[in-house]
Coordinates of C-alpha atoms in Angstrom, one line a residue:
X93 CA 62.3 77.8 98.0
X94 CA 59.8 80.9 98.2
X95 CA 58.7 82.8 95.7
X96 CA 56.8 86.4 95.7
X97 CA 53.1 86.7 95.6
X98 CA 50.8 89.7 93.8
X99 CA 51.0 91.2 97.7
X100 CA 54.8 91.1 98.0
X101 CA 54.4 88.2 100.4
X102 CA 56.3 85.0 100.2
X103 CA 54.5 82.1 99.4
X104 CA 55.5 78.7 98.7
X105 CA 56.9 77.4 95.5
X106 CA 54.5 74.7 94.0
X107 CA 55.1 71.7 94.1
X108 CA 53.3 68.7 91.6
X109 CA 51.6 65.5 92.2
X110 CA 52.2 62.9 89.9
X111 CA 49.6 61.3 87.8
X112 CA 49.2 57.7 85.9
X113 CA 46.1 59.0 83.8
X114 CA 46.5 61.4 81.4
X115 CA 45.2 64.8 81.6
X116 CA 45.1 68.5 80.9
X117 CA 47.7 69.9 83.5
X118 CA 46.4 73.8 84.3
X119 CA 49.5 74.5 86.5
X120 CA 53.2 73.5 84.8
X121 CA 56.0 74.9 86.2
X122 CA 59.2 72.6 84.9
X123 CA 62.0 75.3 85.5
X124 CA 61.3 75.2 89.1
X125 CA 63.1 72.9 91.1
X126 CA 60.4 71.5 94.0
X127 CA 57.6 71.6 90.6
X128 CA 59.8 69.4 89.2
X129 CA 61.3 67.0 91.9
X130 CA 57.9 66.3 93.1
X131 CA 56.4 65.2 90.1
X132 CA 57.1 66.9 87.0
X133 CA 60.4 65.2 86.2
X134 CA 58.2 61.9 86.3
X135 CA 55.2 63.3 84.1
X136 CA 57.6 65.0 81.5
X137 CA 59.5 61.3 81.4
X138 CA 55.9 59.9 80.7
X139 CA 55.4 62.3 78.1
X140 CA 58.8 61.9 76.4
X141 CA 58.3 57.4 76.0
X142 CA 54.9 57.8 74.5
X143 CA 55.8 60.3 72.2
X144 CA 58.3 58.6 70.8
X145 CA 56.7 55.7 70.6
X146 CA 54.0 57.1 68.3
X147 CA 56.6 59.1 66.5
X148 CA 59.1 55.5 65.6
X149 CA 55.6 54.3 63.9
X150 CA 55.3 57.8 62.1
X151 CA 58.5 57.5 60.7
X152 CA 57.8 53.7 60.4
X153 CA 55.0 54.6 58.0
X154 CA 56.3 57.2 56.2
X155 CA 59.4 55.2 54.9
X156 CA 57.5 52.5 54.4
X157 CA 56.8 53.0 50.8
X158 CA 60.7 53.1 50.0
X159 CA 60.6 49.1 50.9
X160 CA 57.5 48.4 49.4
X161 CA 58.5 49.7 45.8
X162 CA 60.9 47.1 45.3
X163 CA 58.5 44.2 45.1
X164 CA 55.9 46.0 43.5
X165 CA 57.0 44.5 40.3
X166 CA 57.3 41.3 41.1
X167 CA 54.2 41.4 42.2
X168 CA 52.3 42.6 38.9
X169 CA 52.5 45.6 38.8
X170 CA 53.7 46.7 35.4
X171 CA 54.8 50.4 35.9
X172 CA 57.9 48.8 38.4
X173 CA 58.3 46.0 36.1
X174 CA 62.2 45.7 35.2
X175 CA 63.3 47.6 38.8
X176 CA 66.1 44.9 38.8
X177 CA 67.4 45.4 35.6
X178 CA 67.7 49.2 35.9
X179 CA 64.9 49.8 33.6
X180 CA 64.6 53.6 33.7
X181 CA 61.0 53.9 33.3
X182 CA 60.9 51.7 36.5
X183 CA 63.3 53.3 38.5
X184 CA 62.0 57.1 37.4
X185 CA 58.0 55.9 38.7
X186 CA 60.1 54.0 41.9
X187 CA 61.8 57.5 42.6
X188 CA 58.3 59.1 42.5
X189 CA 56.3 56.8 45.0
X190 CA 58.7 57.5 47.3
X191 CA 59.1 60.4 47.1
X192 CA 55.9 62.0 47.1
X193 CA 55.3 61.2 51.3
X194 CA 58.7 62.7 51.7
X195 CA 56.8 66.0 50.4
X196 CA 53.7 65.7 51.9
X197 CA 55.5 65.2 55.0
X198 CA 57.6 67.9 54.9
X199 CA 54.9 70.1 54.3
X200 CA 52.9 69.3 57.1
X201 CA 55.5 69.8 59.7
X202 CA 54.6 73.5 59.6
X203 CA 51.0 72.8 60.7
X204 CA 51.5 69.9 62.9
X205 CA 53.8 72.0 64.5
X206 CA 50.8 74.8 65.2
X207 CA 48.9 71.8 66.2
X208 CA 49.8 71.5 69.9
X209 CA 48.6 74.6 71.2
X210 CA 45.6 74.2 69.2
X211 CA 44.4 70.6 70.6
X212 CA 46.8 69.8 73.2
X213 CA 49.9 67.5 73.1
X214 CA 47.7 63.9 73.9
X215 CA 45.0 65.0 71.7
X216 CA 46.9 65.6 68.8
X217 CA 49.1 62.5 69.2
X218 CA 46.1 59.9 69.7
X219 CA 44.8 62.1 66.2
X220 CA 48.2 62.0 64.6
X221 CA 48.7 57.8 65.6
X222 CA 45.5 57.0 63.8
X223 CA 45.9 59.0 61.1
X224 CA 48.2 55.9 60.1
X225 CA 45.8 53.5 59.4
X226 CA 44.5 55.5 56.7
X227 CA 48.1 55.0 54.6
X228 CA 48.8 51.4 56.2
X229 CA 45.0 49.8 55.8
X230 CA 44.5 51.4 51.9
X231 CA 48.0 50.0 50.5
X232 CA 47.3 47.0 52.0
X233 CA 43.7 46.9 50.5
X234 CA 44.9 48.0 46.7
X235 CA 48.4 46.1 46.5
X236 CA 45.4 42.7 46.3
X237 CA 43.8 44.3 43.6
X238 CA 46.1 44.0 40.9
X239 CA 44.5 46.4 38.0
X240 CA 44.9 49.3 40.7
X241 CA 46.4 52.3 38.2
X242 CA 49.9 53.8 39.5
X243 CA 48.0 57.1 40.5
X244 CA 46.0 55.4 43.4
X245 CA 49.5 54.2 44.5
X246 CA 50.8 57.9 44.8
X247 CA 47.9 58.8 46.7
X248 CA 48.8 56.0 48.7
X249 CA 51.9 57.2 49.3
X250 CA 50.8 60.9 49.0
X251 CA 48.8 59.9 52.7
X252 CA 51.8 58.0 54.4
X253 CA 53.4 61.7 54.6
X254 CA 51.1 62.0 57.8
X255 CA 53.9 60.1 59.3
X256 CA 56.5 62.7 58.0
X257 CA 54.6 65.3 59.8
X258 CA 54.6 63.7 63.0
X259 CA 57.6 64.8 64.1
X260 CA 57.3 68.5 64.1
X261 CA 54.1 67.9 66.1
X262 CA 56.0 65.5 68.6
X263 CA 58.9 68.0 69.0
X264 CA 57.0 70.9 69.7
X265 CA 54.9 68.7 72.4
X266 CA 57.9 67.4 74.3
X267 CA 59.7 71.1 74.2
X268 CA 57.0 72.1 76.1
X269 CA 57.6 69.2 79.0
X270 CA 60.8 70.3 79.6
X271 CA 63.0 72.9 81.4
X272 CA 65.6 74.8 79.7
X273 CA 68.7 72.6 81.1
X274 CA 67.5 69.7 80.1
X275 CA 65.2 70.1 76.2
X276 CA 68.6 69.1 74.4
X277 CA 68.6 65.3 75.9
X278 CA 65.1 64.8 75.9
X279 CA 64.4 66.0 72.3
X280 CA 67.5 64.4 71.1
X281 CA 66.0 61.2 72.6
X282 CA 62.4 62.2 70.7
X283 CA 64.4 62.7 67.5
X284 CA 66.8 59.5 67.5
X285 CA 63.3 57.1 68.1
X286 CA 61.4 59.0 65.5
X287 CA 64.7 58.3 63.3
X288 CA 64.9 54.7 64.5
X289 CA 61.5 54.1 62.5
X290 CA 63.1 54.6 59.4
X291 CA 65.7 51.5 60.1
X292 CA 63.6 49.3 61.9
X293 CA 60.8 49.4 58.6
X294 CA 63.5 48.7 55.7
X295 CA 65.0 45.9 57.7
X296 CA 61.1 44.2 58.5
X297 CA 59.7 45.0 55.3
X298 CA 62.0 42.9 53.1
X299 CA 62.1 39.6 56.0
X300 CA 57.9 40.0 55.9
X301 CA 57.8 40.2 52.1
X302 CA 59.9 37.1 51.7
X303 CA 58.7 35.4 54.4
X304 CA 55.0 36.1 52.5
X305 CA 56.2 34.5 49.3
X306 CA 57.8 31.4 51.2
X307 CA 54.4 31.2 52.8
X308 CA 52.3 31.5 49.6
X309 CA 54.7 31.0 46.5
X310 CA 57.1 32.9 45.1
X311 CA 54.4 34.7 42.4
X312 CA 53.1 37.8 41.6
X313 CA 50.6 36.3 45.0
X314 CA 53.2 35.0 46.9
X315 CA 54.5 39.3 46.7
X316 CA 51.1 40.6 46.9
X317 CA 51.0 38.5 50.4
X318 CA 54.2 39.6 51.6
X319 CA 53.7 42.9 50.7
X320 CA 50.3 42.9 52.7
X321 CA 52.4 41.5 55.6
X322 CA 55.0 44.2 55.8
X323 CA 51.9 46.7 55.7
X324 CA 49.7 44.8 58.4
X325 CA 52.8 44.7 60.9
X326 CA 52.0 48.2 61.9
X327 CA 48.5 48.2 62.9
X328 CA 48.4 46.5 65.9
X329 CA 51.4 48.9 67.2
X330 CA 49.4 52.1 65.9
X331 CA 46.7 51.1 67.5
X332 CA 48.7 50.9 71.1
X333 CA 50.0 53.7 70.6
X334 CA 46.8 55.9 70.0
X335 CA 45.0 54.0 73.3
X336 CA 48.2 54.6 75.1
X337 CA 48.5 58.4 74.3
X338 CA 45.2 58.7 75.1
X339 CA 45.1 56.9 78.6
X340 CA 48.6 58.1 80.0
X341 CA 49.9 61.1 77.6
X342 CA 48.6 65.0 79.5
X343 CA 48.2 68.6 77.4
X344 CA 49.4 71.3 78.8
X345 CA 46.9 74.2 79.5
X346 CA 50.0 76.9 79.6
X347 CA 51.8 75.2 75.8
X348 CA 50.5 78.7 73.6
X349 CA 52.3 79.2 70.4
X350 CA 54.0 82.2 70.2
X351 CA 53.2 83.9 67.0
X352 CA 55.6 87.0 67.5
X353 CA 58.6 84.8 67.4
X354 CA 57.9 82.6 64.9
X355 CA 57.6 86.3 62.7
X356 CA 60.6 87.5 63.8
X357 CA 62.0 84.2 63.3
X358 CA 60.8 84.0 59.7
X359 CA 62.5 87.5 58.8
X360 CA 65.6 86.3 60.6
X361 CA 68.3 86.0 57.8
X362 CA 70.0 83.0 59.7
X363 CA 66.6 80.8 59.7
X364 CA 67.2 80.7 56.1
X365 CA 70.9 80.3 55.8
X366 CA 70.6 77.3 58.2
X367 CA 67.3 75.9 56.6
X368 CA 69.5 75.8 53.1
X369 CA 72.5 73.5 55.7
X370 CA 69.4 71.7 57.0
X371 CA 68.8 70.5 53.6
X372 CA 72.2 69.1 53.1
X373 CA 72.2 67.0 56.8
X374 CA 68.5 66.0 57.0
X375 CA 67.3 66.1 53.6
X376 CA 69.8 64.2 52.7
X377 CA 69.4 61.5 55.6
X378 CA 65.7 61.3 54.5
X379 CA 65.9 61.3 50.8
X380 CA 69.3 58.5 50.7
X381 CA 66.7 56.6 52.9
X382 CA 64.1 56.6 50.8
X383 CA 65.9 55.7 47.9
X384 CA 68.1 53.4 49.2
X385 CA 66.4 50.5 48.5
X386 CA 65.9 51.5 45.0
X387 CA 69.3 52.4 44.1
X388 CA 70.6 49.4 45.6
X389 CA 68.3 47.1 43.2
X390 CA 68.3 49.1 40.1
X391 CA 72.8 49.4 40.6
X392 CA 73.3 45.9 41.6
X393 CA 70.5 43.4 40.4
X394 CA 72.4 40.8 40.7
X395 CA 72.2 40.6 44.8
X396 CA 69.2 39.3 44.5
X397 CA 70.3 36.0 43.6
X398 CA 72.0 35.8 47.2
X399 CA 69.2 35.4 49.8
X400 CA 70.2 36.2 52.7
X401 CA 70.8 39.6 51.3
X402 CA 67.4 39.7 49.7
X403 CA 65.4 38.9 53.4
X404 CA 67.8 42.2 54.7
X405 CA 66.2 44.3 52.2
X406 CA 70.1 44.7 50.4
X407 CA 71.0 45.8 53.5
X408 CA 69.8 49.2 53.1
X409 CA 68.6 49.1 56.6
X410 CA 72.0 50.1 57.6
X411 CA 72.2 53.7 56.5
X412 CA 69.4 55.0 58.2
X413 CA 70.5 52.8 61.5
X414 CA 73.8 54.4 61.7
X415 CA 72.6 58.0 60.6
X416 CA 70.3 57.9 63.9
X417 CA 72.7 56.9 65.9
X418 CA 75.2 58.9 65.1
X419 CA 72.9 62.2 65.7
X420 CA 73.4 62.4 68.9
X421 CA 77.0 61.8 68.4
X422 CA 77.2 64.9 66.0
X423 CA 75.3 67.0 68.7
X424 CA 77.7 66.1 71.6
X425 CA 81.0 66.8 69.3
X426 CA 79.4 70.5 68.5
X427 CA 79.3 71.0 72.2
X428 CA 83.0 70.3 72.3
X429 CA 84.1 72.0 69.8
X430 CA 81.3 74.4 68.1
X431 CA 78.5 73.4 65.9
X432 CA 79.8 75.3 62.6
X433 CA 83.5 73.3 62.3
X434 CA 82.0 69.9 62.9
X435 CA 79.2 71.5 60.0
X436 CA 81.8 72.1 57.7
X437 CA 84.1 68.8 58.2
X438 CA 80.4 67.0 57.5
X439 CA 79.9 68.5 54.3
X440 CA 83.7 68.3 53.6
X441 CA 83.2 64.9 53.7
X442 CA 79.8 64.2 52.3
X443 CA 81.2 65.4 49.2
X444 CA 84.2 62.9 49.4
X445 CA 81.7 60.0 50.1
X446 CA 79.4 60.8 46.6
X447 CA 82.6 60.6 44.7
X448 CA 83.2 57.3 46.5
X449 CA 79.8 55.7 45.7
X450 CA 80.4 57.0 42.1
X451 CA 84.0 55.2 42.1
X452 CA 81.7 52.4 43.1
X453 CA 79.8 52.5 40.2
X454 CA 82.3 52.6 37.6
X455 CA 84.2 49.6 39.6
X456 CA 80.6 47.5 39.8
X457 CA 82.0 47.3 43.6
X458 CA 78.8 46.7 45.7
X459 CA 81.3 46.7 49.2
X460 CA 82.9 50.0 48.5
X461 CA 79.4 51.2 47.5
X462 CA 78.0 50.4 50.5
X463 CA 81.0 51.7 52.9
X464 CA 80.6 54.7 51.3
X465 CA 76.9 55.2 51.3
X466 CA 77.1 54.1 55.5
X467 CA 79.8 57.0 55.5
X468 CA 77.5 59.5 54.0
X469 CA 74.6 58.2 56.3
X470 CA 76.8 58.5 59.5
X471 CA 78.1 62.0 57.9
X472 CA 74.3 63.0 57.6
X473 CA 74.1 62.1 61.6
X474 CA 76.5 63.8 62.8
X475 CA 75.7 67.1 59.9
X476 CA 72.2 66.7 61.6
X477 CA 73.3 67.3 65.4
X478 CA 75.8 69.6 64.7
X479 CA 73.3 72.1 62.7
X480 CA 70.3 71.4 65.4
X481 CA 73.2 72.4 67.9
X482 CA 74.7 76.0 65.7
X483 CA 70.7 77.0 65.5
X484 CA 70.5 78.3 69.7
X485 CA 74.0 79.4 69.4
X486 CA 73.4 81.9 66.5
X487 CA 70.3 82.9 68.4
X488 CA 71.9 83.4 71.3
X489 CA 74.9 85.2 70.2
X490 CA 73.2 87.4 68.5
X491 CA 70.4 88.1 71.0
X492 CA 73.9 89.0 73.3
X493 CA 75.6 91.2 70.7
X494 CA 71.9 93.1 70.6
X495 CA 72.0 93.4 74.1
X496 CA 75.3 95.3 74.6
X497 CA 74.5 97.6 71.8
X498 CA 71.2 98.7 73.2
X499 CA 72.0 98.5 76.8
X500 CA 69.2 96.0 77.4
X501 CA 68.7 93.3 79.9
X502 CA 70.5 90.2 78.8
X503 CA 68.8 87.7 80.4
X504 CA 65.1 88.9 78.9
X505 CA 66.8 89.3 75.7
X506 CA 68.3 86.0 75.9
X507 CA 65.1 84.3 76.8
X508 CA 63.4 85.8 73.5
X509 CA 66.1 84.7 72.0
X510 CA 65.3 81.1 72.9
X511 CA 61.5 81.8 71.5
X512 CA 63.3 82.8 68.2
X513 CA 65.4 79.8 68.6
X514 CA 62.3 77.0 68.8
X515 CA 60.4 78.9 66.6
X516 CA 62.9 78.7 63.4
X517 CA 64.1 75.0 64.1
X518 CA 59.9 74.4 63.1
X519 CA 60.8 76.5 60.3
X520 CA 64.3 74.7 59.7
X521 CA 63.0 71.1 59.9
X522 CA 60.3 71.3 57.5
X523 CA 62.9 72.9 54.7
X524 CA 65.1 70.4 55.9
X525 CA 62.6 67.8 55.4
X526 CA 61.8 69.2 51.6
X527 CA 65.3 69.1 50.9
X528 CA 64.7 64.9 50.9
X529 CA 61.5 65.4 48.0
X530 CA 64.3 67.6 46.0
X531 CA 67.1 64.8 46.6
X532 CA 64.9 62.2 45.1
X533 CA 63.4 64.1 42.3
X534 CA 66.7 65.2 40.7
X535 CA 67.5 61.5 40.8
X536 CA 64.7 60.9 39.2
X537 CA 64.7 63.5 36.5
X538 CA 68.7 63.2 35.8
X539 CA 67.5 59.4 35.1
X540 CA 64.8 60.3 32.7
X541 CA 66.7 63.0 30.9
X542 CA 70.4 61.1 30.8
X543 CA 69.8 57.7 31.0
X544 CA 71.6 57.5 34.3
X545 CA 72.0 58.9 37.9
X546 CA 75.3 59.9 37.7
X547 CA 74.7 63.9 37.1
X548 CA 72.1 64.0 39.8
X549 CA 75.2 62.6 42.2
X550 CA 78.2 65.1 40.5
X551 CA 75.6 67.8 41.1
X552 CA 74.8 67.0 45.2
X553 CA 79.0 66.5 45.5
X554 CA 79.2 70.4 44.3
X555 CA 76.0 71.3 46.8
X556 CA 78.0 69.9 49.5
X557 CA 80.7 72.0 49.1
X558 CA 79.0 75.1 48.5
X559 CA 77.4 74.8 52.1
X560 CA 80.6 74.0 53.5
X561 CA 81.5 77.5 52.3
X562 CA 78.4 78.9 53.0
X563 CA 79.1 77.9 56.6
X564 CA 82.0 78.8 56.8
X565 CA 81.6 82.4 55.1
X566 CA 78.7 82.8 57.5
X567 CA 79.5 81.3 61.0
X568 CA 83.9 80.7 61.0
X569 CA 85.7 83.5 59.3
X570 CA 87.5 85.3 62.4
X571 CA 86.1 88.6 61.4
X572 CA 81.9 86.5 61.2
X573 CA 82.5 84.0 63.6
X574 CA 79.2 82.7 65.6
X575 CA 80.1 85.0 68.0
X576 CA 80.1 88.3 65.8
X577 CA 77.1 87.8 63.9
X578 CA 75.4 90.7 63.2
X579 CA 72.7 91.3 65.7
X580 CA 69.1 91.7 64.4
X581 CA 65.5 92.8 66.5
X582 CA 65.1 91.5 70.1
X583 CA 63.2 93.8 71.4
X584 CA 59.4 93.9 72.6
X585 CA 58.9 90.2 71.6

């Protein structure tokens, strides 16, 4: 393959040389095919395992607090005393500790994502891996002190949102790695690992925590211990993964944000409209994580009479395993059959599940609780793949519509398009990623205010039928379908 110099003379296309060390990489060229046979394919794959390496213990830490509240009582802490029996002071301070990092996190996935082009992708992932310790090795210092006040604690958790924020940062890196045909897999990959972290914590928090108190006693110590345990785990692993981003991960001299999308992007009507979905998939998959734990104790106290449920953490594990997996799932369906219809069945049926869990309730049936709750979690999976997959299509299609009414050149229209495209799914996943903090809170406040949970459930069954119709008013009526939506400023990006 050739390619045309300043001179109008052919030269030859470049090719890479692969490197073990990391590095900054001046020349990156991924969308052409000898750059990327000879070397970039390899480099970007390098890239892609140690990012979401660091990103699983970002999520890891950031959900982290959602385990740890459980036992906080048990372990003398008087603010989560009577978690167990429902006690609604409890529960209301549970809902806050974890839900403050879901905030903080969500609000620094619009800086983190700036970060990259600022520092370069191995710099800011060596920066963003250590930032962890601060979270991990304070909990674990102030859970042994047992006078520490609540506030410290929510400052505690306030810093664990460092791991929320990780994402955005790790996404934007990896996008950046990749050529055009082949960013879907490899940031579905980033995003599924990343997920993974908030599985992998709430099942090996509870087995450390109990493993602590078999080990000490089963105290306010023996708690203390276990709690330090399921804290402690993660170190080592940070610490690998901030020496291995270092030694192996590259920058990328070329990765520049471009400010001119993310503007249009910002004034783009549809960033909005699908940051409002966003919350309903995402937020909702983060937030049900969270709380998970909490809302299986303070519903059904007496499970932890039954140990082998207790070492699994309730099970509450489960939801967030089966909502990463089934991601990807909900991201290859929208290919078959369009992102909006597989948005609106999710939805549909997310609304279905809450009345469920509340049938639950009233029956005191912890199995149908459960089934219903890994429904919703799958439902939140699939809502999350199919929306991450409407986002290009909408920014394509109307990027195409613009186009033909301005007799412009598709393909340069189409490739700002894509611009506007990465730009708002920054935008989209921090929302998203609020939407969790918002979940939680209006559990929390319905259980302050009523006396139970119940409202706060009613009112997310109604939310998930309004974005059903929101997406399908904006994105499936024949006359607004994807394909017709109205076309908005492409040009001179």
């Amino acid at each position: 393959m050739t390619a045309i110099a300043a001179t109008g003379q052919e030269t030859e296309s470049p090719s890479f040389e692969y490197q073990k060390k990391g590095r900054w990489l001046t020349q990156w060229e991924p969308d052409n095919p000898k750059f990327w046979e000879s070397g970039g394919e390899k480099t970007a794959k390098k890239n892609l395992w140690f990012s979401v390496f660091a990103e699983n213990l970002g999520f890891s830490v950031w959900v982290l607090w959602g385990s740890i509240v459980t036992a906080m009582g048990a372990a003398g802490f008087t603010f989560l005393e009577g978690l167990g029996k429902g006690n609604p002071t409890a529960v209301a301070n549970a809902l806050l500790l974890t839900s403050v990092p879901t905030l903080v996190g969500a609000t620094l996935r619009i800086p983190y994502t700036f970060a990259v082009p600022r520092f370069g992708g191995r710099a800011f992932t060596v920066f963003s891996a250590l930032m962890l310790l601060a979270p991990t090795l304070g909990l674990a210092f102030f859970v042994n002190q047992p006078g520490t006040p609540m506030w410290v604690f929510v400052l505690l958790a306030a810093m664990a949102g460092v791991g929320g924020g990780n994402f955005s940062s790790s996404m934007a890196n990896i996008s950046f790695f990749f050529p055009e045909g082949k960013k879907g897999a490899a940031l579905g990959i980033n995003a599924a690992g990343g997920n993974l972290g908030v599985a992998q914590t709430q099942l090996a928090a509870p087995l450390l925590i109990t493993l602590g108190t078999h080990l000490l006693a089963k105290d306010a110590a023996g708690y203390r211990f276990g709690i330090t345990l399921a804290v402690l785990v993660w170190v080592p692993f940070i610490l690998v993964a901030a020496f291995g981003a270092l030694r192996y991960m590259d920058s990328i001299v070329s990765a520049k944000a471009d400010g001119k999308s993310y503007k249009l992007a910002l004034t783009n009507p549809h960033t909005w409209i699908m940051s409002f979905l966003y919350i309903g998939t995402f937020g909702s998959f983060i937030g049900f994580s969270f709380a998970f734990p909490t809302l299986i104790k303070a519903n059904f106290p007496h499970l932890t009479q039954i140990s082998w449920i207790t070492m699994v953490g309730n099970l509450a594990f489960l939801g967030a395993f089966v909502g990463s997996f089934s991601r990807p799932v909900g991201g290859w369906i929208a290919d078959k059959v369009g992102g909006a219809r597989i948005t609106v069945f999710v939805f549909t049926g997310m609304s279905v599940a809450v009345c469920l869990i509340m049938a639950a309730l009233s029956m005191k049936s912890f199995p149908l609780y459960l089934t219903a709750f890994l429904l919703l979690f799958v439902l939140t999976g699939i809502g999350n793949g199919s929306t991450y997959r409407m986002i290009p299509s909408i920014f394509g299609a109307t990027a195409k519509k613009y186009a033909s009414e301005h007799g412009l050149d598709i393909l340069e229209t189409q490739a700002t398009a894509r611009r506007q495209a990465g730009a708002a799914i920054g935008v989209i996943g921090a929302v998203g990623a609020f939407g969790g903090f918002v979940l939680q809170q209006a559990l929390r406040l319905s259980n302050i205010n009523f006396g139970s949970m119940a409202p706060a459930f009613w009112g997310y069954a109604v939310a998930f039928i309004v974005m059903a119709a929101v997406t399908w008013w904006c994105y499936l009526r024949s006359s607004f379908a994807i394909e017709k939506v109205p076309s908005l400023a492409y040009a001179n990006v």
